Amino acid sequence: LAWLNRYFDGHLLERDREALNNPEGYYLARGGYIWFARHQADNQVVGCVALARHDNGCYEISKMGVDDNWQTIGVGRRLLMAALDKARELGASEVFLESSSKLERALQLYRNLGFREIPHPEGQSYFDRADIYMTLTLRA
């Protein structure tokens, strides 16, 4: 929610509300996973990422965010690697994500890990803030 507030003026769509208000039902009950990064000294949550399972067995990197004070030290990379490792463990051959050209640091991370931008398979995203669609092949 802090990420949506900062970059997108808190604009929430129904899917955002469902994911944020009921993560157990939106992610976990559907075969997905959620990770949180915590600061060891005070147990404060400093980042999160979800791996959403879709009907066709593919997985999406979702709701990834790192507190501004904790960016540039590898928190996002570790979160993303945990999600990608789980996707591989589950046998996924590819993962996808939707992002925004406003999120330069995130896009740099995705590209560094091998994600490539392709046209959105549905023409455009459900999320009006998402103008970038990326995929990563996990196995041949």
Short mmCIF file of N, CA, C and O in Angstrom, two decimals:
data_model
loop_
_atom_site.label_atom_id
_atom_site.label_comp_id
_atom_site.label_asym_id
_atom_site.label_seq_id
_atom_site.Cartn_x
_atom_site.Cartn_y
_atom_site.Cartn_z
N LEU A 1 0.83 -1.20 0.00
CA LEU A 1 0.00 0.00 0.00
C LEU A 1 0.87 1.26 0.00
O LEU A 1 0.56 2.21 -0.71
N ALA A 2 1.97 1.23 0.76
CA ALA A 2 2.87 2.40 0.77
C ALA A 2 3.41 2.67 -0.63
O ALA A 2 3.52 3.82 -1.05
N TRP A 3 3.72 1.60 -1.35
CA TRP A 3 4.23 1.73 -2.72
C TRP A 3 3.17 2.34 -3.63
O TRP A 3 3.46 3.24 -4.41
N LEU A 4 1.94 1.87 -3.52
CA LEU A 4 0.85 2.43 -4.33
C LEU A 4 0.60 3.89 -3.98
O LEU A 4 0.34 4.71 -4.85
N ASN A 5 0.68 4.21 -2.70
CA ASN A 5 0.50 5.59 -2.29
C ASN A 5 1.60 6.49 -2.84
O ASN A 5 1.33 7.59 -3.32
N ARG A 6 2.83 6.03 -2.77
CA ARG A 6 3.95 6.87 -3.20
C ARG A 6 3.98 7.09 -4.70
O ARG A 6 4.15 8.20 -5.18
N TYR A 7 3.86 6.01 -5.45
CA TYR A 7 4.06 6.12 -6.89
C TYR A 7 2.79 6.35 -7.70
O TYR A 7 2.84 6.83 -8.82
N PHE A 8 1.64 5.99 -7.13
CA PHE A 8 0.40 6.05 -7.90
C PHE A 8 -0.75 6.72 -7.14
O PHE A 8 -1.91 6.39 -7.35
N ASP A 9 -0.41 7.62 -6.25
CA ASP A 9 -1.40 8.41 -5.50
C ASP A 9 -2.45 7.56 -4.80
O ASP A 9 -3.61 7.98 -4.66
N GLY A 10 -2.08 6.36 -4.39
CA GLY A 10 -2.99 5.49 -3.65
C GLY A 10 -4.13 4.95 -4.47
O GLY A 10 -5.10 4.42 -3.92
N HIS A 11 -4.02 5.04 -5.79
CA HIS A 11 -5.09 4.55 -6.67
C HIS A 11 -5.18 3.02 -6.59
O HIS A 11 -4.24 2.32 -6.96
N LEU A 12 -6.29 2.53 -6.05
CA LEU A 12 -6.48 1.09 -5.88
C LEU A 12 -7.60 0.59 -6.77
O LEU A 12 -8.66 1.20 -6.84
N LEU A 13 -7.35 -0.51 -7.41
CA LEU A 13 -8.39 -1.21 -8.17
C LEU A 13 -8.90 -2.36 -7.31
O LEU A 13 -8.31 -2.70 -6.28
N GLU A 14 -9.98 -2.98 -7.73
CA GLU A 14 -10.57 -4.06 -6.95
C GLU A 14 -9.57 -5.19 -6.69
O GLU A 14 -9.51 -5.73 -5.59
N ARG A 15 -8.77 -5.53 -7.68
CA ARG A 15 -7.76 -6.60 -7.48
C ARG A 15 -6.74 -6.19 -6.44
O ARG A 15 -6.25 -7.03 -5.68
N ASP A 16 -6.36 -4.91 -6.39
CA ASP A 16 -5.45 -4.43 -5.35
C ASP A 16 -6.07 -4.62 -3.98
O ASP A 16 -5.43 -5.12 -3.05
N ARG A 17 -7.31 -4.21 -3.84
CA ARG A 17 -7.99 -4.32 -2.55
C ARG A 17 -8.07 -5.78 -2.11
O ARG A 17 -7.82 -6.10 -0.95
N GLU A 18 -8.41 -6.65 -3.03
CA GLU A 18 -8.52 -8.07 -2.70
C GLU A 18 -7.16 -8.62 -2.26
O GLU A 18 -7.06 -9.33 -1.25
N ALA A 19 -6.11 -8.31 -3.00
CA ALA A 19 -4.77 -8.82 -2.68
C ALA A 19 -4.27 -8.26 -1.34
O ALA A 19 -3.69 -8.99 -0.54
N LEU A 20 -4.50 -6.99 -1.09
CA LEU A 20 -3.99 -6.36 0.13
C LEU A 20 -4.85 -6.67 1.35
O LEU A 20 -4.31 -6.82 2.45
N ASN A 21 -6.15 -6.76 1.18
CA ASN A 21 -7.04 -7.01 2.32
C ASN A 21 -7.21 -8.49 2.64
O ASN A 21 -7.60 -8.83 3.75
N ASN A 22 -6.93 -9.36 1.67
CA ASN A 22 -7.10 -10.79 1.90
C ASN A 22 -5.99 -11.57 1.20
O ASN A 22 -6.24 -12.36 0.30
N PRO A 23 -4.74 -11.35 1.60
CA PRO A 23 -3.64 -12.04 0.92
C PRO A 23 -3.71 -13.55 1.05
O PRO A 23 -3.30 -14.27 0.14
N GLU A 24 -4.25 -14.04 2.14
CA GLU A 24 -4.38 -15.48 2.30
C GLU A 24 -5.28 -16.07 1.22
O GLU A 24 -4.96 -17.08 0.60
N GLY A 25 -6.40 -15.42 0.97
CA GLY A 25 -7.33 -15.91 -0.05
C GLY A 25 -6.85 -15.62 -1.46
O GLY A 25 -7.00 -16.45 -2.36
N TYR A 26 -6.26 -14.46 -1.66
CA TYR A 26 -5.86 -14.04 -3.00
C TYR A 26 -4.63 -14.79 -3.49
O TYR A 26 -4.54 -15.16 -4.66
N TYR A 27 -3.67 -15.02 -2.61
CA TYR A 27 -2.43 -15.69 -3.00
C TYR A 27 -2.35 -17.13 -2.48
O TYR A 27 -2.23 -18.07 -3.25
N LEU A 28 -2.35 -17.28 -1.17
CA LEU A 28 -2.04 -18.57 -0.57
C LEU A 28 -3.06 -19.65 -0.90
O LEU A 28 -2.68 -20.77 -1.27
N ALA A 29 -4.34 -19.35 -0.79
CA ALA A 29 -5.37 -20.36 -1.05
C ALA A 29 -5.41 -20.78 -2.52
O ALA A 29 -5.94 -21.84 -2.85
N ARG A 30 -4.83 -19.98 -3.37
CA ARG A 30 -4.80 -20.28 -4.81
C ARG A 30 -3.47 -20.92 -5.24
O ARG A 30 -3.18 -21.01 -6.42
N GLY A 31 -2.65 -21.30 -4.27
CA GLY A 31 -1.39 -21.95 -4.59
C GLY A 31 -0.22 -21.01 -4.74
O GLY A 31 0.83 -21.40 -5.26
N GLY A 32 -0.36 -19.79 -4.25
CA GLY A 32 0.72 -18.82 -4.32
C GLY A 32 1.47 -18.72 -3.00
O GLY A 32 1.19 -19.46 -2.04
N TYR A 33 2.40 -17.80 -2.96
CA TYR A 33 3.27 -17.64 -1.80
C TYR A 33 3.53 -16.15 -1.57
O TYR A 33 3.43 -15.35 -2.49
N ILE A 34 3.90 -15.81 -0.33
CA ILE A 34 4.24 -14.44 0.03
C ILE A 34 5.50 -14.47 0.88
O ILE A 34 5.61 -15.30 1.79
N TRP A 35 6.42 -13.56 0.61
CA TRP A 35 7.63 -13.42 1.42
C TRP A 35 7.71 -12.00 1.96
O TRP A 35 7.34 -11.05 1.28
N PHE A 36 8.24 -11.88 3.17
CA PHE A 36 8.50 -10.59 3.78
C PHE A 36 9.97 -10.51 4.16
O PHE A 36 10.54 -11.49 4.64
N ALA A 37 10.58 -9.36 3.96
CA ALA A 37 11.93 -9.11 4.44
C ALA A 37 11.79 -8.31 5.73
O ALA A 37 11.07 -7.31 5.77
N ARG A 38 12.48 -8.77 6.75
CA ARG A 38 12.41 -8.10 8.05
C ARG A 38 13.81 -7.67 8.47
O ARG A 38 14.77 -8.39 8.28
N HIS A 39 13.87 -6.51 9.11
CA HIS A 39 15.11 -6.03 9.69
C HIS A 39 15.36 -6.81 10.98
O HIS A 39 14.47 -6.88 11.83
N GLN A 40 16.53 -7.39 11.11
CA GLN A 40 16.80 -8.27 12.26
C GLN A 40 16.73 -7.55 13.60
O GLN A 40 16.26 -8.11 14.57
N ALA A 41 17.19 -6.33 13.65
CA ALA A 41 17.27 -5.63 14.94
C ALA A 41 15.91 -5.37 15.58
O ALA A 41 15.74 -5.54 16.78
N ASP A 42 14.94 -4.97 14.76
CA ASP A 42 13.64 -4.62 15.34
C ASP A 42 12.46 -5.37 14.73
O ASP A 42 11.31 -5.10 15.04
N ASN A 43 12.76 -6.33 13.85
CA ASN A 43 11.73 -7.17 13.23
C ASN A 43 10.77 -6.38 12.33
O ASN A 43 9.69 -6.85 12.00
N GLN A 44 11.16 -5.17 11.95
CA GLN A 44 10.33 -4.32 11.08
C GLN A 44 10.31 -4.91 9.67
O GLN A 44 11.34 -5.29 9.12
N VAL A 45 9.12 -4.97 9.07
CA VAL A 45 9.01 -5.41 7.68
C VAL A 45 9.52 -4.30 6.78
O VAL A 45 9.06 -3.16 6.86
N VAL A 46 10.48 -4.64 5.91
CA VAL A 46 11.07 -3.64 5.03
C VAL A 46 10.82 -3.93 3.56
O VAL A 46 11.17 -3.13 2.69
N GLY A 47 10.21 -5.08 3.27
CA GLY A 47 9.90 -5.41 1.88
C GLY A 47 9.03 -6.64 1.79
O GLY A 47 8.88 -7.39 2.76
N CYS A 48 8.45 -6.83 0.60
CA CYS A 48 7.61 -8.01 0.39
C CYS A 48 7.54 -8.33 -1.10
O CYS A 48 7.83 -7.48 -1.95
N VAL A 49 7.14 -9.56 -1.38
CA VAL A 49 6.86 -9.99 -2.74
C VAL A 49 5.91 -11.17 -2.65
O VAL A 49 5.93 -11.94 -1.68
N ALA A 50 5.08 -11.31 -3.67
CA ALA A 50 4.17 -12.46 -3.75
C ALA A 50 4.42 -13.18 -5.06
O ALA A 50 4.83 -12.58 -6.06
N LEU A 51 4.18 -14.48 -5.03
CA LEU A 51 4.21 -15.31 -6.21
C LEU A 51 2.78 -15.80 -6.40
O LEU A 51 2.28 -16.58 -5.59
N ALA A 52 2.12 -15.30 -7.42
CA ALA A 52 0.71 -15.63 -7.66
C ALA A 52 0.60 -16.75 -8.69
O ALA A 52 1.20 -16.67 -9.76
N ARG A 53 -0.16 -17.78 -8.34
CA ARG A 53 -0.39 -18.88 -9.27
C ARG A 53 -1.62 -18.54 -10.11
O ARG A 53 -2.64 -18.11 -9.60
N HIS A 54 -1.51 -18.76 -11.41
CA HIS A 54 -2.63 -18.52 -12.31
C HIS A 54 -3.18 -19.85 -12.80
O HIS A 54 -2.54 -20.90 -12.69
N ASP A 55 -4.39 -19.82 -13.33
CA ASP A 55 -5.09 -21.04 -13.73
C ASP A 55 -4.30 -21.93 -14.66
O ASP A 55 -4.36 -23.13 -14.58
N ASN A 56 -3.55 -21.35 -15.55
CA ASN A 56 -2.82 -22.14 -16.52
C ASN A 56 -1.50 -22.66 -15.97
O ASN A 56 -0.66 -23.15 -16.73
N GLY A 57 -1.30 -22.56 -14.65
CA GLY A 57 -0.10 -23.08 -14.03
C GLY A 57 1.10 -22.16 -14.13
O GLY A 57 2.18 -22.51 -13.67
N CYS A 58 0.92 -21.01 -14.71
CA CYS A 58 2.04 -20.08 -14.75
C CYS A 58 2.00 -19.22 -13.48
O CYS A 58 1.01 -19.18 -12.76
N TYR A 59 3.10 -18.56 -13.22
CA TYR A 59 3.24 -17.78 -12.00
C TYR A 59 3.60 -16.34 -12.32
O TYR A 59 4.29 -16.06 -13.29
N GLU A 60 3.11 -15.46 -11.45
CA GLU A 60 3.33 -14.03 -11.60
C GLU A 60 4.06 -13.49 -10.37
O GLU A 60 3.71 -13.83 -9.24
N ILE A 61 5.05 -12.66 -10.59
CA ILE A 61 5.67 -11.90 -9.51
C ILE A 61 4.74 -10.71 -9.25
O ILE A 61 4.42 -9.96 -10.15
N SER A 62 4.30 -10.57 -8.00
CA SER A 62 3.24 -9.61 -7.69
C SER A 62 3.54 -8.83 -6.41
O SER A 62 4.16 -9.35 -5.49
N LYS A 63 3.07 -7.61 -6.38
CA LYS A 63 3.13 -6.74 -5.19
C LYS A 63 4.51 -6.72 -4.54
O LYS A 63 4.65 -6.77 -3.33
N MET A 64 5.53 -6.60 -5.37
CA MET A 64 6.88 -6.49 -4.83
C MET A 64 7.16 -5.05 -4.47
O MET A 64 6.90 -4.14 -5.26
N GLY A 65 7.67 -4.85 -3.28
CA GLY A 65 8.02 -3.50 -2.85
C GLY A 65 9.03 -3.55 -1.73
O GLY A 65 9.02 -4.47 -0.91
N VAL A 66 9.90 -2.55 -1.69
CA VAL A 66 10.89 -2.42 -0.63
C VAL A 66 10.83 -0.98 -0.12
O VAL A 66 10.80 -0.04 -0.91
N ASP A 67 10.79 -0.84 1.18
CA ASP A 67 10.79 0.48 1.81
C ASP A 67 11.94 1.31 1.25
O ASP A 67 13.05 0.81 1.06
N ASP A 68 11.68 2.58 0.97
CA ASP A 68 12.68 3.46 0.37
C ASP A 68 14.00 3.45 1.15
O ASP A 68 15.08 3.52 0.56
N ASN A 69 13.93 3.38 2.47
CA ASN A 69 15.13 3.41 3.30
C ASN A 69 15.98 2.14 3.17
O ASN A 69 17.12 2.11 3.63
N TRP A 70 15.42 1.10 2.56
CA TRP A 70 16.12 -0.18 2.45
C TRP A 70 16.43 -0.56 1.01
O TRP A 70 16.90 -1.66 0.74
N GLN A 71 16.21 0.36 0.10
CA GLN A 71 16.53 0.07 -1.30
C GLN A 71 18.02 0.24 -1.54
O GLN A 71 18.70 0.91 -0.78
N THR A 72 18.50 -0.38 -2.57
CA THR A 72 19.89 -0.35 -3.05
C THR A 72 20.86 -1.22 -2.24
O THR A 72 22.06 -1.17 -2.48
N ILE A 73 20.35 -2.01 -1.29
CA ILE A 73 21.25 -2.88 -0.52
C ILE A 73 20.95 -4.37 -0.75
O ILE A 73 21.45 -5.21 -0.02
N GLY A 74 20.12 -4.67 -1.73
CA GLY A 74 19.89 -6.06 -2.09
C GLY A 74 18.64 -6.71 -1.54
O GLY A 74 18.42 -7.90 -1.77
N VAL A 75 17.81 -5.98 -0.82
CA VAL A 75 16.59 -6.56 -0.25
C VAL A 75 15.66 -7.04 -1.37
O VAL A 75 15.17 -8.17 -1.34
N GLY A 76 15.43 -6.20 -2.35
CA GLY A 76 14.55 -6.57 -3.46
C GLY A 76 15.08 -7.77 -4.22
O GLY A 76 14.33 -8.68 -4.58
N ARG A 77 16.37 -7.81 -4.45
CA ARG A 77 16.99 -8.93 -5.16
C ARG A 77 16.77 -10.24 -4.38
O ARG A 77 16.41 -11.26 -4.95
N ARG A 78 16.99 -10.20 -3.07
CA ARG A 78 16.80 -11.41 -2.26
C ARG A 78 15.35 -11.87 -2.26
O ARG A 78 15.06 -13.07 -2.34
N LEU A 79 14.42 -10.91 -2.17
CA LEU A 79 13.00 -11.27 -2.22
C LEU A 79 12.65 -11.91 -3.57
O LEU A 79 11.99 -12.94 -3.63
N LEU A 80 13.09 -11.26 -4.63
CA LEU A 80 12.79 -11.76 -5.96
C LEU A 80 13.42 -13.13 -6.19
O LEU A 80 12.78 -14.03 -6.76
N MET A 81 14.63 -13.33 -5.72
CA MET A 81 15.28 -14.63 -5.88
C MET A 81 14.53 -15.72 -5.11
O MET A 81 14.41 -16.86 -5.60
N ALA A 82 13.99 -15.40 -3.94
CA ALA A 82 13.20 -16.39 -3.19
C ALA A 82 11.97 -16.80 -4.00
O ALA A 82 11.64 -17.99 -4.08
N ALA A 83 11.30 -15.83 -4.61
CA ALA A 83 10.11 -16.13 -5.41
C ALA A 83 10.49 -16.95 -6.65
O ALA A 83 9.79 -17.91 -7.01
N LEU A 84 11.59 -16.60 -7.31
CA LEU A 84 12.01 -17.33 -8.50
C LEU A 84 12.45 -18.75 -8.15
O LEU A 84 12.14 -19.70 -8.89
N ASP A 85 13.14 -18.91 -7.04
CA ASP A 85 13.54 -20.25 -6.60
C ASP A 85 12.32 -21.12 -6.34
O ASP A 85 12.28 -22.30 -6.71
N LYS A 86 11.29 -20.55 -5.72
CA LYS A 86 10.07 -21.31 -5.45
C LYS A 86 9.37 -21.66 -6.75
O LYS A 86 8.88 -22.78 -6.92
N ALA A 87 9.32 -20.74 -7.69
CA ALA A 87 8.70 -21.01 -8.99
C ALA A 87 9.41 -22.18 -9.68
O ALA A 87 8.77 -23.07 -10.24
N ARG A 88 10.74 -22.17 -9.62
CA ARG A 88 11.50 -23.29 -10.20
C ARG A 88 11.17 -24.59 -9.49
O ARG A 88 10.98 -25.63 -10.12
N GLU A 89 11.13 -24.54 -8.17
CA GLU A 89 10.80 -25.73 -7.37
C GLU A 89 9.43 -26.29 -7.74
O GLU A 89 9.21 -27.50 -7.76
N LEU A 90 8.52 -25.40 -8.08
CA LEU A 90 7.15 -25.81 -8.45
C LEU A 90 7.07 -26.28 -9.89
O LEU A 90 6.01 -26.70 -10.34
N GLY A 91 8.16 -26.19 -10.62
CA GLY A 91 8.19 -26.67 -11.99
C GLY A 91 7.77 -25.65 -13.03
O GLY A 91 7.54 -26.01 -14.19
N ALA A 92 7.69 -24.39 -12.65
CA ALA A 92 7.31 -23.36 -13.62
C ALA A 92 8.42 -23.20 -14.65
O ALA A 92 9.60 -23.20 -14.30
N SER A 93 8.05 -23.08 -15.90
CA SER A 93 9.05 -22.85 -16.94
C SER A 93 9.24 -21.36 -17.21
O SER A 93 10.26 -20.96 -17.77
N GLU A 94 8.27 -20.56 -16.77
CA GLU A 94 8.33 -19.13 -17.03
C GLU A 94 7.52 -18.40 -15.96
O GLU A 94 6.53 -18.93 -15.46
N VAL A 95 7.97 -17.20 -15.61
CA VAL A 95 7.19 -16.31 -14.74
C VAL A 95 7.03 -14.99 -15.48
O VAL A 95 7.79 -14.68 -16.39
N PHE A 96 6.03 -14.23 -15.07
CA PHE A 96 5.81 -12.92 -15.68
C PHE A 96 5.55 -11.90 -14.59
O PHE A 96 5.28 -12.24 -13.43
N LEU A 97 5.64 -10.65 -14.97
CA LEU A 97 5.28 -9.56 -14.08
C LEU A 97 4.80 -8.39 -14.92
O LEU A 97 5.09 -8.30 -16.11
N GLU A 98 4.05 -7.53 -14.27
CA GLU A 98 3.63 -6.28 -14.87
C GLU A 98 4.19 -5.17 -14.01
O GLU A 98 4.19 -5.26 -12.79
N SER A 99 4.69 -4.12 -14.65
CA SER A 99 5.32 -3.05 -13.90
C SER A 99 5.04 -1.71 -14.58
O SER A 99 4.26 -1.65 -15.53
N SER A 100 5.69 -0.70 -14.07
CA SER A 100 5.50 0.65 -14.60
C SER A 100 6.85 1.25 -14.95
O SER A 100 7.84 1.06 -14.24
N SER A 101 6.87 2.01 -16.02
CA SER A 101 8.10 2.70 -16.42
C SER A 101 8.54 3.72 -15.35
O SER A 101 9.69 4.16 -15.37
N LYS A 102 7.67 4.06 -14.41
CA LYS A 102 8.03 4.95 -13.31
C LYS A 102 9.00 4.28 -12.33
O LYS A 102 9.69 4.96 -11.58
N LEU A 103 9.02 2.96 -12.30
CA LEU A 103 9.76 2.22 -11.29
C LEU A 103 11.13 1.79 -11.83
O LEU A 103 11.41 0.61 -12.03
N GLU A 104 11.99 2.77 -12.03
CA GLU A 104 13.27 2.54 -12.70
C GLU A 104 14.15 1.54 -11.96
O GLU A 104 14.78 0.68 -12.59
N ARG A 105 14.23 1.62 -10.64
CA ARG A 105 15.07 0.69 -9.88
C ARG A 105 14.56 -0.74 -10.03
O ARG A 105 15.35 -1.67 -10.20
N ALA A 106 13.27 -0.92 -9.95
CA ALA A 106 12.69 -2.27 -10.08
C ALA A 106 12.96 -2.81 -11.48
O ALA A 106 13.36 -3.97 -11.63
N LEU A 107 12.76 -2.00 -12.49
CA LEU A 107 13.00 -2.45 -13.86
C LEU A 107 14.45 -2.84 -14.08
O LEU A 107 14.75 -3.83 -14.76
N GLN A 108 15.36 -2.08 -13.49
CA GLN A 108 16.79 -2.41 -13.58
C GLN A 108 17.05 -3.79 -12.97
O GLN A 108 17.77 -4.61 -13.53
N LEU A 109 16.47 -4.04 -11.80
CA LEU A 109 16.63 -5.34 -11.14
C LEU A 109 16.09 -6.46 -12.03
O LEU A 109 16.75 -7.48 -12.24
N TYR A 110 14.87 -6.28 -12.54
CA TYR A 110 14.27 -7.31 -13.38
C TYR A 110 15.15 -7.61 -14.59
O TYR A 110 15.40 -8.77 -14.92
N ARG A 111 15.62 -6.57 -15.24
CA ARG A 111 16.47 -6.76 -16.42
C ARG A 111 17.78 -7.45 -16.05
O ARG A 111 18.26 -8.33 -16.77
N ASN A 112 18.36 -7.06 -14.92
CA ASN A 112 19.62 -7.69 -14.48
C ASN A 112 19.45 -9.18 -14.20
O ASN A 112 20.40 -9.94 -14.34
N LEU A 113 18.25 -9.59 -13.82
CA LEU A 113 18.00 -11.00 -13.53
C LEU A 113 17.49 -11.76 -14.76
O LEU A 113 17.17 -12.95 -14.66
N GLY A 114 17.42 -11.08 -15.90
CA GLY A 114 17.09 -11.77 -17.14
C GLY A 114 15.67 -11.61 -17.64
O GLY A 114 15.32 -12.19 -18.68
N PHE A 115 14.83 -10.85 -16.95
CA PHE A 115 13.49 -10.60 -17.47
C PHE A 115 13.60 -9.82 -18.77
O PHE A 115 14.46 -8.96 -18.91
N ARG A 116 12.70 -10.11 -19.68
CA ARG A 116 12.68 -9.36 -20.93
C ARG A 116 11.28 -8.82 -21.16
O ARG A 116 10.29 -9.46 -20.84
N GLU A 117 11.24 -7.63 -21.71
CA GLU A 117 9.96 -6.97 -21.98
C GLU A 117 9.38 -7.50 -23.28
O GLU A 117 10.09 -7.62 -24.28
N ILE A 118 8.09 -7.84 -23.23
CA ILE A 118 7.37 -8.28 -24.42
C ILE A 118 6.01 -7.59 -24.44
O ILE A 118 5.57 -7.07 -23.41
N PRO A 119 5.33 -7.59 -25.57
CA PRO A 119 3.98 -7.02 -25.60
C PRO A 119 3.05 -7.80 -24.66
O PRO A 119 3.18 -9.02 -24.51
N HIS A 120 2.14 -7.10 -24.04
CA HIS A 120 1.19 -7.74 -23.13
C HIS A 120 0.34 -8.73 -23.92
O HIS A 120 -0.19 -8.38 -24.98
N PRO A 121 0.20 -9.96 -23.45
CA PRO A 121 -0.55 -10.98 -24.21
C PRO A 121 -2.03 -10.64 -24.39
O PRO A 121 -2.66 -11.15 -25.31
N GLU A 122 -2.57 -9.79 -23.54
CA GLU A 122 -3.98 -9.39 -23.67
C GLU A 122 -4.11 -8.00 -24.29
O GLU A 122 -5.19 -7.41 -24.25
N GLY A 123 -3.03 -7.47 -24.81
CA GLY A 123 -3.06 -6.14 -25.42
C GLY A 123 -2.74 -5.04 -24.44
O GLY A 123 -2.01 -4.12 -24.76
N GLN A 124 -3.29 -5.14 -23.24
CA GLN A 124 -2.99 -4.17 -22.18
C GLN A 124 -3.32 -4.79 -20.84
O GLN A 124 -4.09 -5.75 -20.76
N SER A 125 -2.76 -4.22 -19.80
CA SER A 125 -2.95 -4.73 -18.45
C SER A 125 -4.31 -4.31 -17.88
O SER A 125 -4.87 -3.28 -18.25
N TYR A 126 -4.78 -5.11 -16.94
CA TYR A 126 -5.94 -4.73 -16.14
C TYR A 126 -5.61 -3.48 -15.32
O TYR A 126 -6.47 -2.64 -15.08
N PHE A 127 -4.36 -3.35 -14.91
CA PHE A 127 -3.91 -2.22 -14.09
C PHE A 127 -3.48 -1.08 -15.00
O PHE A 127 -2.54 -1.22 -15.78
N ASP A 128 -4.16 0.06 -14.91
CA ASP A 128 -3.82 1.18 -15.78
C ASP A 128 -2.42 1.73 -15.51
O ASP A 128 -1.83 2.36 -16.36
N ARG A 129 -1.86 1.46 -14.34
CA ARG A 129 -0.51 1.94 -14.01
C ARG A 129 0.58 1.06 -14.63
O ARG A 129 1.73 1.45 -14.69
N ALA A 130 0.22 -0.15 -15.09
CA ALA A 130 1.20 -1.08 -15.63
C ALA A 130 1.35 -0.86 -17.14
O ALA A 130 0.43 -1.13 -17.90
N ASP A 131 2.51 -0.37 -17.54
CA ASP A 131 2.76 -0.16 -18.96
C ASP A 131 3.90 -1.04 -19.47
O ASP A 131 4.36 -0.89 -20.59
N ILE A 132 4.35 -1.97 -18.62
CA ILE A 132 5.43 -2.88 -18.99
C ILE A 132 5.05 -4.30 -18.58
O ILE A 132 4.59 -4.52 -17.45
N TYR A 133 5.24 -5.23 -19.50
CA TYR A 133 5.00 -6.65 -19.25
C TYR A 133 6.31 -7.37 -19.52
O TYR A 133 6.93 -7.18 -20.57
N MET A 134 6.76 -8.17 -18.55
CA MET A 134 8.05 -8.85 -18.67
C MET A 134 7.92 -10.32 -18.33
O MET A 134 7.09 -10.70 -17.50
N THR A 135 8.76 -11.14 -18.97
CA THR A 135 8.79 -12.56 -18.68
C THR A 135 10.23 -13.00 -18.42
O THR A 135 11.18 -12.36 -18.87
N LEU A 136 10.34 -14.11 -17.71
CA LEU A 136 11.64 -14.74 -17.47
C LEU A 136 11.47 -16.23 -17.68
O LEU A 136 10.62 -16.86 -17.05
N THR A 137 12.26 -16.78 -18.57
CA THR A 137 12.26 -18.22 -18.80
C THR A 137 13.11 -18.86 -17.72
O THR A 137 14.28 -18.47 -17.52
N LEU A 138 12.54 -19.84 -17.01
CA LEU A 138 13.25 -20.48 -15.92
C LEU A 138 13.95 -21.76 -16.35
O LEU A 138 14.92 -22.17 -15.75
N ARG A 139 13.41 -22.43 -17.36
CA ARG A 139 14.03 -23.65 -17.88
C ARG A 139 13.61 -23.82 -19.33
O ARG A 139 12.57 -23.35 -19.75
N ALA A 140 14.42 -24.52 -20.05
CA ALA A 140 14.15 -24.72 -21.48
C ALA A 140 13.16 -25.85 -21.70
O ALA A 140 12.95 -26.69 -20.91
#
